[in-house]
Coordinates of C-alpha atoms in Angstrom, one line a residue:
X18 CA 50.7 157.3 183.0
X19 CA 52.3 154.0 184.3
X20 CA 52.3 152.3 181.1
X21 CA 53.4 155.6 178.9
X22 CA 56.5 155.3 180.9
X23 CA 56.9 151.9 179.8
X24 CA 56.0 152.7 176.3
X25 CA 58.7 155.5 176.2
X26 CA 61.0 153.1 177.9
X27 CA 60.9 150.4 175.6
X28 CA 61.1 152.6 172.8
X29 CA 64.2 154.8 174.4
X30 CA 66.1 151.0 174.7
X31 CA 65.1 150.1 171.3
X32 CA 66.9 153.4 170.0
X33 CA 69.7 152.6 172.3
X34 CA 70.2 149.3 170.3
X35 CA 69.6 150.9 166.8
X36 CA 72.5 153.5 167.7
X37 CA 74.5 151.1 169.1
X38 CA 74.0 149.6 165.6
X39 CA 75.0 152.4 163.5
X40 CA 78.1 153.3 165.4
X41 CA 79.8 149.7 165.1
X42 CA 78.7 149.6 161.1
X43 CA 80.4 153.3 161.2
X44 CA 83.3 152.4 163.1
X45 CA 84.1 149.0 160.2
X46 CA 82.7 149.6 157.0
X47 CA 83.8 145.9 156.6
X48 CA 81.6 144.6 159.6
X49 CA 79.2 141.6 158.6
X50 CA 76.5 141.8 161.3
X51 CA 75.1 138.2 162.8
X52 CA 72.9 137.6 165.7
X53 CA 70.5 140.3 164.3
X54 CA 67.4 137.3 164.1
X55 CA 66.9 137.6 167.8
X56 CA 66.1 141.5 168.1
X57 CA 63.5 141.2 165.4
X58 CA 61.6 138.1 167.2
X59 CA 62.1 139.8 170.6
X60 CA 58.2 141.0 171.6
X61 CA 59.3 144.3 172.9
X62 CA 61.0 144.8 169.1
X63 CA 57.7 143.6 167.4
X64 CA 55.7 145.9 170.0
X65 CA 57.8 149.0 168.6
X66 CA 57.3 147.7 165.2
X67 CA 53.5 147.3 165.7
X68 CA 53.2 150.9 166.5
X69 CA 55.5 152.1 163.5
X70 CA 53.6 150.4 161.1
X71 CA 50.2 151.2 161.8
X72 CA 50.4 154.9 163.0
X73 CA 52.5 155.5 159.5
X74 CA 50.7 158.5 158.3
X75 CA 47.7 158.2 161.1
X76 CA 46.4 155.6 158.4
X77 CA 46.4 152.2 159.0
X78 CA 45.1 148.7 157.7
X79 CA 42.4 147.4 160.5
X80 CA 43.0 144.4 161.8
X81 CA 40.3 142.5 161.5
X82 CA 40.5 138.5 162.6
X83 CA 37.9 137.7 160.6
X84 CA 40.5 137.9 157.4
X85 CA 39.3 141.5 156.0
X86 CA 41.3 144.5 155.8
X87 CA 40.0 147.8 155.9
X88 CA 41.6 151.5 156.3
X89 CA 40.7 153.6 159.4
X90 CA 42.2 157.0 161.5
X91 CA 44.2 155.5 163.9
X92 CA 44.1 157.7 167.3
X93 CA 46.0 155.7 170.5
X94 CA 49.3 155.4 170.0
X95 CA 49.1 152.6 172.5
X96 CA 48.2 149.0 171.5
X97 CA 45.2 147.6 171.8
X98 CA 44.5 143.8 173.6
X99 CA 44.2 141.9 170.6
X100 CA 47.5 143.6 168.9
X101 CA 49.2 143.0 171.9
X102 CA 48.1 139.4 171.4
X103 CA 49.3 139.7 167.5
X104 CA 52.8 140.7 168.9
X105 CA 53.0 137.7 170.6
X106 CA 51.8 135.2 168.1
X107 CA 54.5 136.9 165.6
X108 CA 56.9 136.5 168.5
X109 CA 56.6 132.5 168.7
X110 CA 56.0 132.3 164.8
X111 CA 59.3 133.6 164.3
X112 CA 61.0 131.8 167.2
X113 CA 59.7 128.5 165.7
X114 CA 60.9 129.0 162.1
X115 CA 56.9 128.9 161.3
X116 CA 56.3 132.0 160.2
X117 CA 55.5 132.1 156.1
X118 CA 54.8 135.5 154.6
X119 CA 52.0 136.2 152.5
X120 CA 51.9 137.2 148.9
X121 CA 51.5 141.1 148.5
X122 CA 48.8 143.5 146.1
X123 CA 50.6 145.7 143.9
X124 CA 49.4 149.0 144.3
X125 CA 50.6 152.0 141.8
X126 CA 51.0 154.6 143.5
X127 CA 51.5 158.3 142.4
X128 CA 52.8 161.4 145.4
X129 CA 52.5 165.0 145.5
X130 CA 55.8 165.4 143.7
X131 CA 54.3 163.5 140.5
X132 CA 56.6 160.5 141.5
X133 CA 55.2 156.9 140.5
X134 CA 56.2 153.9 143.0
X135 CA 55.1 150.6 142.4
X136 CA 54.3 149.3 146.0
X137 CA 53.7 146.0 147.2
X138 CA 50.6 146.2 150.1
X139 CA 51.1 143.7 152.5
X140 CA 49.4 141.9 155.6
X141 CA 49.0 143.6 159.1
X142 CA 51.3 141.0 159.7
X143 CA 53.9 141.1 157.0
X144 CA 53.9 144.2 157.8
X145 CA 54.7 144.6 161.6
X146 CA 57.3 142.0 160.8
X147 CA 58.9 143.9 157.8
X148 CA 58.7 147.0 159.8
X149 CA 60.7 145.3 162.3
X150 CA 63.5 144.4 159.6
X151 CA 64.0 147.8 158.6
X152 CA 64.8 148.6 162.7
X153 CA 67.4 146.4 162.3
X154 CA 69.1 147.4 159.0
X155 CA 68.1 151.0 158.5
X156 CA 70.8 152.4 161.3
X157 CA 73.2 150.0 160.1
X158 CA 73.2 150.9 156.6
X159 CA 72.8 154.5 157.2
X160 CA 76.3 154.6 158.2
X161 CA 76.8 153.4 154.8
X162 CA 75.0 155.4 152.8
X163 CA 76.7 158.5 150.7
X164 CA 75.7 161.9 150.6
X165 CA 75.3 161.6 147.2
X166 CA 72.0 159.3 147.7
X167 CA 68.9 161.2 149.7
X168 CA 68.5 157.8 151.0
X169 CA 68.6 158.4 154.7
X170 CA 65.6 158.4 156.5
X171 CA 66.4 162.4 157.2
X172 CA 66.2 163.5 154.3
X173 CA 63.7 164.7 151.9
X174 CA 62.8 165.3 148.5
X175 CA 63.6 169.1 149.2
X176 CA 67.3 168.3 150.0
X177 CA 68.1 166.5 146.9
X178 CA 66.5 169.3 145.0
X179 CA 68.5 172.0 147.0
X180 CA 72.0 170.0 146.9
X181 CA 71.2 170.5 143.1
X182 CA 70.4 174.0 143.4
X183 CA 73.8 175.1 145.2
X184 CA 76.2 173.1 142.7
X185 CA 74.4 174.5 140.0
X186 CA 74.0 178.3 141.1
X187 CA 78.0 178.3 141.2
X188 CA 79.2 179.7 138.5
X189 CA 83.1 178.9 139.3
X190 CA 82.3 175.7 139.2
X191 CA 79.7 175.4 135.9
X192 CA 78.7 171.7 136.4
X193 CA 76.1 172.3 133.0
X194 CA 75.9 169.2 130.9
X195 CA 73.7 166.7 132.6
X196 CA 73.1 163.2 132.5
X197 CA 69.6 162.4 133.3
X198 CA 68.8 158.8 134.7
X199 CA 66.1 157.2 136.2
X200 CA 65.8 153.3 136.6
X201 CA 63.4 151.2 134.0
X202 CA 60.9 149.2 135.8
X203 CA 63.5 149.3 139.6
X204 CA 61.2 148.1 141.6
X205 CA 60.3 145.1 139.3
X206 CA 63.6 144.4 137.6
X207 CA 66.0 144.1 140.8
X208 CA 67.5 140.4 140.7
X209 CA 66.8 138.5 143.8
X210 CA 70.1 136.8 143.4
X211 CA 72.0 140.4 142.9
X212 CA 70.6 141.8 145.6
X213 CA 71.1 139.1 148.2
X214 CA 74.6 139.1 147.4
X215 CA 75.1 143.0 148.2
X216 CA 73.1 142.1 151.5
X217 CA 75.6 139.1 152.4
X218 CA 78.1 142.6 152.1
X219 CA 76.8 143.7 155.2
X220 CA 74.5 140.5 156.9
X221 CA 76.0 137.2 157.8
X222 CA 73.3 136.5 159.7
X223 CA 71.7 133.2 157.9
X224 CA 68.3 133.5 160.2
X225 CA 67.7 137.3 159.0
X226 CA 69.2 136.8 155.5
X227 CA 66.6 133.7 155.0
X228 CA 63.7 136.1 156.3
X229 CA 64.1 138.9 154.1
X230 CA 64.3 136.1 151.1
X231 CA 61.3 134.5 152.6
X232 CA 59.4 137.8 151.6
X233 CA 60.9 137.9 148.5
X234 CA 59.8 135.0 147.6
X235 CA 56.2 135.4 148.3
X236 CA 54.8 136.7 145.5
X237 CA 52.6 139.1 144.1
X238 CA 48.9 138.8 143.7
X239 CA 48.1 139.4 139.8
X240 CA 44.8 139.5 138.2
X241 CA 43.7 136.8 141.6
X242 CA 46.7 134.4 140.6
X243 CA 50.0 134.7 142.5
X244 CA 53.1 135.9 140.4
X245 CA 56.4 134.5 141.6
X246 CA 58.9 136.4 139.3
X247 CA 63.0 135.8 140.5
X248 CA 63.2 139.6 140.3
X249 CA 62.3 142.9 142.5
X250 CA 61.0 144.2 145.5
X251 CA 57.7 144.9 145.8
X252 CA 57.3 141.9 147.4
X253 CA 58.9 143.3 150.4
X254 CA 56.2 145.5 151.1
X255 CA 56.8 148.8 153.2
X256 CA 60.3 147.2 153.2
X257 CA 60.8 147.6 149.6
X258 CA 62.4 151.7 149.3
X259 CA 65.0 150.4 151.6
X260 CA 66.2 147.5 150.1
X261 CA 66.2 149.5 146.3
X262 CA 68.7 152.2 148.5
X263 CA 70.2 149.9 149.3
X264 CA 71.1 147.7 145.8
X265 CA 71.5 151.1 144.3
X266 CA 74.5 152.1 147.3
X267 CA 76.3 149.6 144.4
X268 CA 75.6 152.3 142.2
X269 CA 76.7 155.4 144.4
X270 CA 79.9 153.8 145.1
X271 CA 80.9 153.1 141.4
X272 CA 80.2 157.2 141.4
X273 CA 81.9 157.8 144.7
X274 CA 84.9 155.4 143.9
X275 CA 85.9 157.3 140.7
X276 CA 84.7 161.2 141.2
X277 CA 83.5 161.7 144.1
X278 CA 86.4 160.5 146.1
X279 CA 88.9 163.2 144.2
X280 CA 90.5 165.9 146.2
X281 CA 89.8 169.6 145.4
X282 CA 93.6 169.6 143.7
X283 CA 92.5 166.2 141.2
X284 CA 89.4 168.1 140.1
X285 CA 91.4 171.0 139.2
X286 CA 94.0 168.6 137.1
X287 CA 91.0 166.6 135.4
X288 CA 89.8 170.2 134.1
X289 CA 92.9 171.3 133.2
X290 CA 93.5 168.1 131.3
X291 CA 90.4 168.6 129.7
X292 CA 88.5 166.2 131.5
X293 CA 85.0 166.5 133.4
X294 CA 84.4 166.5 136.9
X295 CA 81.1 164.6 137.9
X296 CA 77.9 165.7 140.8
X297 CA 75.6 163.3 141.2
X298 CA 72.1 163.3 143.1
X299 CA 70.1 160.3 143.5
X300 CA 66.6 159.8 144.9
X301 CA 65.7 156.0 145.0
X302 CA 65.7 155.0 141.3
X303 CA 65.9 158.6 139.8
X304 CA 69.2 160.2 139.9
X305 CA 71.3 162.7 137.6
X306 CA 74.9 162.9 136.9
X307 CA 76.4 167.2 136.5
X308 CA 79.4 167.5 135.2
X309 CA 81.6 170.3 134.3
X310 CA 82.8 169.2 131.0
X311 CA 81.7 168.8 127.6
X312 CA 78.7 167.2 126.1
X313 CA 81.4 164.4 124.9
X314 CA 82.6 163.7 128.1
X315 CA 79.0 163.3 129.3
X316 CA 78.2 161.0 126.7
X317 CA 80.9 159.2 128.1
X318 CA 79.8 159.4 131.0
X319 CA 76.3 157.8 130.3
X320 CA 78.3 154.9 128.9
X321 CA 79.6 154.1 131.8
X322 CA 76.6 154.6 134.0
X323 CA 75.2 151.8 131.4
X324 CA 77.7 149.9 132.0
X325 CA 77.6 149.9 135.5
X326 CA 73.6 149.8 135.4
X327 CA 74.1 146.4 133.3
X328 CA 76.1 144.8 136.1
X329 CA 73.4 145.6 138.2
X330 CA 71.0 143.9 136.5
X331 CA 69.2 147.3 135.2
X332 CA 68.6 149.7 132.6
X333 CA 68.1 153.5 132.0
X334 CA 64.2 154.0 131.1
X335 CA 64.0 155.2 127.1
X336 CA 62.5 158.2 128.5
X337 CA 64.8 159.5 130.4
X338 CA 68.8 159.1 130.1
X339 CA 69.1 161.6 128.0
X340 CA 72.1 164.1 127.9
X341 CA 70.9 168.0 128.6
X342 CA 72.2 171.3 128.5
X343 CA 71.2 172.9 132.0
X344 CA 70.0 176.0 129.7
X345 CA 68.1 173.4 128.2
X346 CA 66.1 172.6 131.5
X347 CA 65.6 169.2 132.9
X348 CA 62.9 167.6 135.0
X349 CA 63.7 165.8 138.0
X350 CA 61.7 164.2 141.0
X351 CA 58.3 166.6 139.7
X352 CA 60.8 170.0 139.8
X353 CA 61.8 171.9 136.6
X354 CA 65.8 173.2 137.0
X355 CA 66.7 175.5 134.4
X356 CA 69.9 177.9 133.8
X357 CA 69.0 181.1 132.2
X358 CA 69.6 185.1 132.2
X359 CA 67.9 187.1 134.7
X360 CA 67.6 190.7 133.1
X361 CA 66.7 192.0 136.8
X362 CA 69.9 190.7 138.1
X363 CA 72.2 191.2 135.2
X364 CA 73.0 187.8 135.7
X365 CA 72.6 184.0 135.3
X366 CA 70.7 182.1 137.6
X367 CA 68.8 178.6 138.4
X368 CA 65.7 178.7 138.0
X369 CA 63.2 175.7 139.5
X370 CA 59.6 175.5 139.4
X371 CA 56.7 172.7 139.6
X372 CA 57.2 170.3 136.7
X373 CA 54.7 171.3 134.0
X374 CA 53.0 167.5 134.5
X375 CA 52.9 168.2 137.9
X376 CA 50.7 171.5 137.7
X377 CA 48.5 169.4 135.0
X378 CA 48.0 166.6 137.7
X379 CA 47.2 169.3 140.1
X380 CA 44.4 171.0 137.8
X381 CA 43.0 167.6 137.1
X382 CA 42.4 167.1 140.7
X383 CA 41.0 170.0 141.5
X384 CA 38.9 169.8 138.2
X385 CA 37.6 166.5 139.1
X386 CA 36.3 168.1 142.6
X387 CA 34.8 170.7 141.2
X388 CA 33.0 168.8 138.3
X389 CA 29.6 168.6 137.4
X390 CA 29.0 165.2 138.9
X391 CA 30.0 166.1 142.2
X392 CA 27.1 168.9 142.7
X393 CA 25.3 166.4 144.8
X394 CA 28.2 166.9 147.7
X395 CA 28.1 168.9 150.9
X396 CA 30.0 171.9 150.3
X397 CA 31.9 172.4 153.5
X398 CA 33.0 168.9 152.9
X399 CA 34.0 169.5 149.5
X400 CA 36.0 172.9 149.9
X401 CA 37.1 171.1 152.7
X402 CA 38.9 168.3 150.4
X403 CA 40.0 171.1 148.0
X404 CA 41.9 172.8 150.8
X405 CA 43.3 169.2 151.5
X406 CA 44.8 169.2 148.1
X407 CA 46.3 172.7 148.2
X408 CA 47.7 172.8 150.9
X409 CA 49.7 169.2 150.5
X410 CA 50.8 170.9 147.0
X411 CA 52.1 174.0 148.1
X412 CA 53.7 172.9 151.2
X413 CA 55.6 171.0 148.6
X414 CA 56.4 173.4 146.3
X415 CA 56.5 176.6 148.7
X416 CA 60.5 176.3 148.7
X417 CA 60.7 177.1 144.9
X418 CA 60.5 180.1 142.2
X419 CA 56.8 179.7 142.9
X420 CA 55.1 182.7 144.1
X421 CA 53.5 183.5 140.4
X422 CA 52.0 180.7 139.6
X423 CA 50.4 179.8 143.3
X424 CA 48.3 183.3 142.6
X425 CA 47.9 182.6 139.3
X426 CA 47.2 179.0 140.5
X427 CA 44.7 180.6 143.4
X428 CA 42.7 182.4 140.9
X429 CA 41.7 179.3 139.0
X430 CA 40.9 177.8 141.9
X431 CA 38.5 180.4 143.1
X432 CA 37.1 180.5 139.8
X433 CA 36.7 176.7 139.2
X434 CA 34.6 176.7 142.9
X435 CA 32.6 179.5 141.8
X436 CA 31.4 177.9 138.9
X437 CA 30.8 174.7 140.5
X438 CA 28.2 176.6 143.0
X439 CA 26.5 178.2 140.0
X440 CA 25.8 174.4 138.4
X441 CA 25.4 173.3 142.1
X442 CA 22.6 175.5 142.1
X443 CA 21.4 175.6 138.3
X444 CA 17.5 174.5 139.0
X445 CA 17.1 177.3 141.1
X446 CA 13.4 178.4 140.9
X447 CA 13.6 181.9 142.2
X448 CA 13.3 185.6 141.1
X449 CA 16.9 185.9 142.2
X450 CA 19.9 185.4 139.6
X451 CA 22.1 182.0 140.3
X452 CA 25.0 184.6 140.4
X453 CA 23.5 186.5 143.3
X454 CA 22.4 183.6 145.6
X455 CA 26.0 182.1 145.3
X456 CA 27.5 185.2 145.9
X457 CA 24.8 185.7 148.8
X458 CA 25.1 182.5 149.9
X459 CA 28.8 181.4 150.1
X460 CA 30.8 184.5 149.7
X461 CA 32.7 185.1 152.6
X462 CA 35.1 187.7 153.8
X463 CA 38.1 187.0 155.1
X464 CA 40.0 188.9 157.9
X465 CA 42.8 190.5 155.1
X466 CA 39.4 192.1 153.7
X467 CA 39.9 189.9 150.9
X468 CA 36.8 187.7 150.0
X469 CA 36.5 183.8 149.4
X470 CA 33.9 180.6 149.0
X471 CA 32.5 179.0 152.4
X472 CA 30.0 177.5 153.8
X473 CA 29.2 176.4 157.6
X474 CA 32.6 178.2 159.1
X475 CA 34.4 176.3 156.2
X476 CA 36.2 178.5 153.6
X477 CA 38.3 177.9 150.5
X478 CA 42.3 179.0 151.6
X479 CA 43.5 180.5 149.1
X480 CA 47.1 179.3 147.9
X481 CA 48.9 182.7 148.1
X482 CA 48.2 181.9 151.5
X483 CA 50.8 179.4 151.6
X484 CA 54.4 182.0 151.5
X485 CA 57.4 180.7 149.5
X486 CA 60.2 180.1 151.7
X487 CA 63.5 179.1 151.9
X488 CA 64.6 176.1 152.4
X489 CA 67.4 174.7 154.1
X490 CA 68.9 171.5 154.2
X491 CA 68.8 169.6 157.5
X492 CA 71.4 167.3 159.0
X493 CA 73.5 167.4 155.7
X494 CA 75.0 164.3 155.6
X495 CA 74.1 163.0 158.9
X496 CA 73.3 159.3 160.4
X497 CA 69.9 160.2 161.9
X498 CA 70.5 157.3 164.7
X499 CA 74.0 159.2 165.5
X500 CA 72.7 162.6 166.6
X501 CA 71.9 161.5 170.0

């Protein structure tokens, strides 16, 4: 009990510091911060940081001495002797200038939302100590970060999606012609030199500047040789997202500076005058532009975006950047948003549903779990990995026009298990049908009366299970370290 106490305490002063943090960079947007070095070598920082790191997601790499990584379910939320013992090594590492990060695996990875990241998977130890950067310039930079940008560590995928949703369902304001935009190759293509300089913006502190460029540095381990491009961020590890928010702030401002900044009364003479006013929603390096002119002026508009995007150092992917007519639909961050007439409501309305990719990626997953060479498998523990699936998926998607296709979704499911149990059991020798024995064997009932596949008090949930809600933004705009 003694040393919870001192576990919360540590962590309560630790959040002290990060809010003291965020409400100086809030209070002078033109603060440089220095003497930040010292927090991040400090033991009860790196003890904070330790725990961060490797409870993210109850997954973490093991530390193992012997050089090996491995992945195991991380319980304790308290350290352990020899990771108190890593603290403290890190600790005088850092204290003595001698600590040399380690080159990083890429790692490709692909979320729920159909969203690909190129990651950069770094050392237990790179790790703690990259963790512990981001305490130090995540509260401070939050107080920089727009709106505009779902970059605070708040907010979600969901908000970004629903900002869109209630510009878009407003028909006074008919923001229609969009401006789609996601970054070629972000994560790769970021200058080191570039983005160092937009860090200097905020960080005089030589010690933490020299750090983060230490990482940077580092490399990236490529077919077994080590790859020292002058460019990106996956070097930086769990870091990386962070710094790519905030490089692309640069690009939010250049929005914020010339539309977003206008008074309700200059957005009312740009459309009289014939010119477009401008939304714009970004999600790390995917982001759309609305605007409520023409198809001209958004052509326009995606020059200057280039433009901008050029200074930076970056470039609109060919696949994306195109100009779209909201009745036209676009795809953004695995959603499909559409404009068109709703003959129930006599009226026009938004309509956003899973991405079509997105259900396909889905179906392949499930199709893959239910294939032919994976009749060998327990079948609790298998129905037990397809509820896994479903129920990440349509937690995700619950908060959309999705109601349809999760029973239409639920049926194929049911039907793609059911099938698998009659090639599970194909070389049955008995006077009784396949069909009967699995329906003898693993069709359960559920407590609705309706029936499902189980096994062993495990049984297949079926998605309509999951009801479509609605979802509200949280903490709209707010600092996350200023709410206390």
């Amino acid at each position: 009990m003694e040393r919870k106490d001192k576990s919360l305490n540590l962590e309560n002063s630790i959040v002290g510091t990060q809010i003291l943090l965020a409400q100086k960079a809030l209070k002078d947007k033109f603060h440089q911060f220095d003497n930040l070095f010292g927090l991040i070598t400090k033991e009860d920082w790196l003890e904070v940081a330790t725990k961060k790191f490797l409870g993210n997601n109850n997954i973490y790499q093991k530390i193992d001495f012997s050089g090996k990584m491995g992945y195991q379910n991380r319980e304790s939320k308290e350290l352990t002797g020899k990771e108190v013992e890593l603290v403290a090594k890190l600790s005088a590492q850092l204290k003595s200038d001698s600590y040399q990060p380690q080159p990083v695996t890429r790692r490709d990875v692909s979320k729920v939302n159909g969203y690909h990241q190129v990651l950069g998977v770094s050392s237990v130890e790179d790790g703690i100590v990259l963790e512990a950067i981001a305490m130090v310039l995540e509260p401070i930079m939050e107080s920089h970060f727009l709106n505009a940008s779902s970059c605070r560590s708040s907010m979600k995928i969901m908000d970004c999606i629903q900002s869109i949703a209630e510009v878009t369902t407003n028909e006074n304001y008919k923001y229609w012609w969009v401006v789609e935009g996601q970054l070629e190759r972000c994560f790769q293509e970021i200058p080191h030199k570039n983005l160092m300089g937009v860090l200097r913006k905020y960080f005089k502190d030589k010690k933490l500047l020299k750090l983060i460029k230490s990482f940077l540095n580092a490399g990236i381990i490529l077919n077994s040789k080590v790859a020292k491009p002058n460019c990106g961020v996956i070097q930086a590890g769990n870091l990386s997202s962070l710094l790519v928010n905030i490089y692309l702030h640069e690009l939010d401002l250049f929005w914020w500076n010339k539309y977003g900044i206008l008074t309700e009364y200059q957005q009312n003479q740009r459309r009289l005058g014939g010119l477009g006013n401008v939304k714009y929603f970004r999600y790390l390096d995917d982001f759309v532009l609305l605007t409520d002119g023409d198809k001209k002026f958004a052509e326009l508009l995606r020059l200057e975006i280039e433009e901008k995007l050029g200074e930076l150092g970056l470039k609109l992917s060919n696949e994306k950047g195109k100009i779209t007519h909201l009745n036209d639909g676009i795809e953004f961050l695995g959603f499909e948003i559409q404009r068109k007439h709703s003959q129930a409501q006599n009226k026009s309305i938004v309509q956003i549903i899973p991405s079509k990719i997105n259900i396909s990626r889905f179906k392949d997953q499930i199709r893959e779990l239910t294939s032919f060479k994976q009749v060998n498998n327990d079948v609790a523990k298998q129905i037990e990995a397809i509820n896994q699936i479903v129920a990440k998926w349509a937690k995700f998607y619950r908060y959309v026009n999705s109601s349809s296709l999760f029973r239409e979704l639920g049926h194929w499911i049911n039907e793609r298990v059911y099938l698998w149990l009659r090639k599970k059991h194909s070389n049955l020798s008995s006077r009784m049908s396949i069909k009967k024995y699995v329906m003898k064997t693993y069709k359960i009932k559920t407590k609705e009366g309706n029936y499902t596949w189980g096994k062993d008090g495990v049984k297949l949930i079926p998605m309509w299970k999951y009801k479509i809600k609605k979802y509200s933004i949280r903490d709209k705009g707010t600092n996350s370290y200023l709410k206390f």
